Amino acid sequence: MGVDYMVGKESWVLDSGASHHITPLYALFDVHSLSTSLRIIVPTWNTMMVDKIGTIRLSSNIKLHNVLHIPEFSCNLIFVHRLTHDLNYLVTYFAHNCDTRLTCEENDWLE
């Protein structure tokens, strides 16, 4: 299941079926590295080359690690399991949208 979210000026898809955070936007990366070539299978079942792996900051509260930079990818993708596991976010899906927030702080919504 995927739900679109706006974070700053960028649209992100919260995807519960993803295996990695992915973005085609190189300018978002604070830190990046890739020591060997890496190819992954994307949701369309195509294989794409990963250009970099790094860290991006979406807001003052959200820093994503091990984000794959794939220039040919068509959207920004947030892997929900990593968001909930690494950053302690709670993601609740409804029929047509979802809510996200830090579980340790009230009123800290992903916007």
XYZ file of N, CA and C in Angstrom:
333
model
N 0.842 -1.170 0.000
C 0.000 0.000 0.000
C 0.885 1.229 0.000
N 0.581 2.223 -0.815
C 1.338 3.452 -0.873
C 0.430 4.658 -0.738
N 0.913 5.669 -0.019
C 0.162 6.901 0.176
C 1.099 8.062 -0.073
N 0.664 9.065 -0.852
C 1.491 10.237 -1.138
C 1.493 11.201 0.041
N 2.676 11.747 0.351
C 2.851 12.762 1.381
C 3.720 13.868 0.821
N 3.412 15.099 1.173
C 4.272 16.218 0.824
C 5.203 16.468 2.003
N 6.501 16.507 1.729
C 7.497 16.851 2.734
C 8.298 17.981 2.128
N 8.104 19.183 2.668
C 8.708 20.347 2.040
C 8.093 20.548 0.668
N 8.940 20.640 -0.350
C 8.470 20.835 -1.722
C 8.352 19.527 -2.488
N 8.738 18.438 -1.868
C 8.780 17.155 -2.563
C 7.634 16.238 -2.144
N 7.110 15.513 -3.100
C 6.089 14.504 -2.837
C 6.787 13.173 -2.574
N 6.368 12.481 -1.531
C 6.932 11.186 -1.166
C 5.821 10.158 -1.063
N 6.097 8.950 -1.464
C 5.149 7.851 -1.331
C 5.565 7.019 -0.125
N 4.658 6.893 0.852
C 4.881 5.987 1.980
C 4.435 4.615 1.516
N 5.381 3.688 1.400
C 5.086 2.387 0.797
C 5.365 1.265 1.785
N 4.317 0.550 2.167
C 4.483 -0.554 3.115
C 5.080 -1.790 2.455
N 5.131 -1.826 1.131
C 5.693 -2.975 0.428
C 7.111 -2.758 -0.059
N 7.654 -1.574 0.171
C 9.007 -1.260 -0.301
C 10.056 -1.979 0.540
N 11.267 -2.089 -0.007
C 12.373 -2.684 0.737
C 13.469 -1.666 1.047
N 13.385 -0.468 0.454
C 14.371 0.594 0.670
C 13.701 1.954 0.484
N 14.301 2.983 1.118
C 13.956 4.354 0.757
C 14.638 4.597 -0.590
N 13.960 5.274 -1.528
C 14.537 5.536 -2.853
C 14.169 6.948 -3.285
N 15.109 7.636 -3.926
C 14.825 8.929 -4.540
C 15.691 9.112 -5.787
N 15.164 9.820 -6.790
C 15.987 10.173 -7.944
C 16.702 11.513 -7.737
N 16.449 12.200 -6.618
C 16.928 13.566 -6.395
C 18.261 13.585 -5.652
N 19.340 13.726 -6.387
C 20.691 13.716 -5.817
C 20.911 14.869 -4.835
N 20.289 16.015 -5.100
C 20.506 17.204 -4.273
C 20.033 17.024 -2.829
N 19.206 16.048 -2.550
C 18.705 15.824 -1.193
C 19.726 15.161 -0.277
N 20.768 14.571 -0.834
C 21.709 13.776 -0.041
C 22.682 14.642 0.741
N 22.803 14.345 2.059
C 23.819 14.965 2.909
C 25.115 14.169 2.806
N 25.004 12.877 2.875
C 26.145 11.969 2.846
C 25.830 10.893 1.825
N 26.818 10.507 1.052
C 26.555 9.457 0.070
C 27.810 8.640 -0.193
N 27.610 7.377 -0.506
C 28.722 6.493 -0.839
C 28.168 5.243 -1.496
N 28.999 4.599 -2.243
C 28.673 3.302 -2.825
C 29.984 2.706 -3.291
N 30.381 1.619 -2.664
C 31.688 1.048 -2.963
C 31.658 0.081 -4.140
N 30.513 -0.530 -4.399
C 30.410 -1.465 -5.516
C 29.119 -1.209 -6.281
N 29.049 -1.726 -7.483
C 27.828 -1.586 -8.273
C 26.696 -2.364 -7.622
N 25.514 -1.798 -7.692
C 24.353 -2.425 -7.083
C 23.151 -2.221 -7.987
N 22.456 -3.306 -8.270
C 21.221 -3.244 -9.047
C 20.103 -3.789 -8.172
N 18.929 -3.157 -8.277
C 17.780 -3.655 -7.524
C 16.579 -3.801 -8.453
N 15.640 -4.609 -8.024
C 14.379 -4.747 -8.745
C 13.399 -3.762 -8.121
N 12.843 -2.877 -8.940
C 11.921 -1.848 -8.471
C 10.478 -2.360 -8.572
N 9.511 -1.616 -8.016
C 8.125 -2.107 -7.990
C 7.524 -2.488 -9.344
N 8.059 -1.961 -10.431
C 7.558 -2.327 -11.765
C 8.202 -3.610 -12.274
N 9.011 -4.250 -11.447
C 9.757 -5.468 -11.754
C 10.902 -5.233 -12.734
N 11.242 -3.979 -12.999
C 12.428 -3.661 -13.794
C 13.640 -3.644 -12.875
N 14.813 -3.826 -13.451
C 16.057 -3.720 -12.702
C 16.664 -2.350 -12.967
N 17.097 -1.667 -11.893
C 17.713 -0.351 -12.028
C 19.022 -0.311 -11.257
N 19.948 0.506 -11.755
C 21.253 0.678 -11.133
C 21.170 1.731 -10.030
N 21.690 1.395 -8.858
C 21.776 2.337 -7.746
C 23.038 3.159 -7.943
N 22.893 4.482 -7.937
C 24.020 5.382 -8.150
C 24.765 5.670 -6.844
N 24.028 5.929 -5.781
C 24.603 6.238 -4.470
C 23.702 5.674 -3.383
N 24.261 5.508 -2.199
C 23.495 5.188 -0.998
C 23.894 6.221 0.036
N 22.911 6.840 0.685
C 23.283 7.878 1.630
C 22.173 8.280 2.567
N 22.366 9.450 3.164
C 21.466 9.995 4.165
C 20.825 11.261 3.628
N 19.526 11.408 3.875
C 18.839 12.645 3.519
C 18.020 13.113 4.710
N 17.868 14.419 4.817
C 17.054 15.011 5.880
C 15.801 15.585 5.240
N 14.647 15.039 5.639
C 13.375 15.525 5.104
C 12.833 16.699 5.904
N 13.127 16.719 7.202
C 12.704 17.812 8.081
C 13.619 17.776 9.302
N 13.365 18.661 10.249
C 14.202 18.664 11.453
C 14.059 17.368 12.248
N 12.937 16.670 12.089
C 12.693 15.433 12.833
C 12.920 14.163 12.036
N 13.072 14.285 10.736
C 13.133 13.084 9.898
C 14.429 13.050 9.104
N 15.296 12.118 9.475
C 16.546 11.872 8.761
C 16.529 10.411 8.335
N 16.569 10.180 7.032
C 16.523 8.817 6.504
C 17.928 8.354 6.149
N 18.291 7.169 6.597
C 19.605 6.594 6.321
C 19.470 5.480 5.284
N 20.564 5.188 4.620
C 20.613 4.113 3.616
C 19.580 4.306 2.508
N 19.426 5.556 2.086
C 18.519 5.884 0.982
C 19.236 5.581 -0.323
N 18.547 4.919 -1.240
C 19.126 4.611 -2.547
C 18.869 5.763 -3.506
N 19.922 6.220 -4.160
C 19.771 7.218 -5.224
C 19.744 6.478 -6.551
N 18.585 6.522 -7.206
C 18.402 5.893 -8.515
C 17.893 6.979 -9.452
N 18.760 7.564 -10.279
C 18.360 8.697 -11.125
C 17.151 8.418 -12.016
N 16.974 7.184 -12.465
C 15.876 6.852 -13.375
C 14.559 6.568 -12.651
N 14.571 6.526 -11.331
C 13.353 6.205 -10.583
C 12.358 7.349 -10.726
N 11.071 7.045 -10.761
C 10.063 8.053 -11.102
C 9.444 8.788 -9.911
N 9.789 8.396 -8.673
C 9.196 9.082 -7.517
C 10.123 8.947 -6.313
N 9.739 9.604 -5.225
C 10.438 9.479 -3.950
C 9.672 8.471 -3.105
N 10.378 7.485 -2.567
C 9.725 6.381 -1.873
C 10.273 6.251 -0.454
N 9.380 6.211 0.522
C 9.763 5.963 1.912
C 9.311 4.558 2.291
N 10.250 3.762 2.736
C 10.003 2.389 3.179
C 9.395 2.463 4.582
N 8.112 2.149 4.714
C 7.384 2.317 5.968
C 8.024 1.539 7.115
N 8.475 0.318 6.872
C 9.085 -0.464 7.954
C 10.291 0.265 8.541
N 11.123 0.849 7.704
C 12.288 1.595 8.203
C 11.845 2.836 8.973
N 10.825 3.517 8.486
C 10.313 4.706 9.168
C 9.824 4.350 10.566
N 9.122 3.243 10.695
C 8.589 2.842 11.997
C 9.659 2.216 12.888
N 10.548 1.438 12.316
C 11.573 0.747 13.102
C 12.717 1.683 13.497
N 13.306 2.372 12.526
C 14.487 3.201 12.786
C 14.154 4.516 13.480
N 13.024 5.124 13.120
C 12.699 6.450 13.643
C 11.562 6.448 14.659
N 11.057 5.274 14.992
C 10.005 5.139 15.996
C 8.721 5.885 15.619
N 8.397 5.885 14.332
C 7.143 6.485 13.872
C 6.023 5.462 13.927
N 4.830 5.956 14.121
C 3.622 5.148 14.055
C 2.917 5.522 12.758
N 2.609 4.550 11.918
C 1.909 4.793 10.662
C 0.573 4.070 10.733
N -0.505 4.819 10.555
C -1.849 4.257 10.581
C -2.492 4.479 9.225
N -2.877 3.396 8.557
C -3.524 3.482 7.246
C -5.040 3.494 7.408
N -5.680 4.356 6.614
C -7.134 4.419 6.532
C -7.535 4.101 5.098
N -8.804 4.171 4.776
C -9.280 3.799 3.442
C -8.621 4.612 2.331
N -8.432 5.913 2.532
C -7.916 6.760 1.454
C -6.691 7.578 1.838
N -6.166 7.397 3.027
C -4.972 8.132 3.442
C -4.333 7.423 4.632
N -3.315 8.053 5.202
C -2.714 7.506 6.416
C -2.211 8.643 7.273
N -2.001 8.378 8.547
C -1.426 9.333 9.482
C -0.093 8.783 9.951
N 0.862 9.688 10.190
C 2.157 9.281 10.733
C 2.510 10.218 11.870
N 3.170 9.679 12.883
C 3.677 10.529 13.955
C 4.713 9.765 14.754
N 5.569 10.528 15.417
C 6.519 9.921 16.332
C 5.753 9.350 17.508
N 6.084 8.162 17.917
C 5.369 7.561 19.039
C 5.844 8.115 20.375
N 7.012 8.736 20.407
C 7.540 9.223 21.674
C 7.133 10.665 21.965
N 6.600 11.377 20.994
C 6.217 12.761 21.204
C 4.832 13.005 20.626
N 3.960 13.579 21.411
C 2.643 13.930 20.895
C 2.776 15.111 19.939
N 1.872 15.227 19.010
C 1.777 16.356 18.086
C 2.977 16.514 17.170
N 3.748 15.493 16.947
C 4.884 15.589 16.030
C 4.548 14.809 14.771
N 3.756 15.378 13.920
C 3.252 14.722 12.715
C 4.180 14.942 11.546
N 4.275 13.974 10.695
C 5.012 14.097 9.440
C 4.165 14.945 8.510
N 4.669 16.130 8.165
C 3.927 17.017 7.268
C 4.834 17.548 6.200
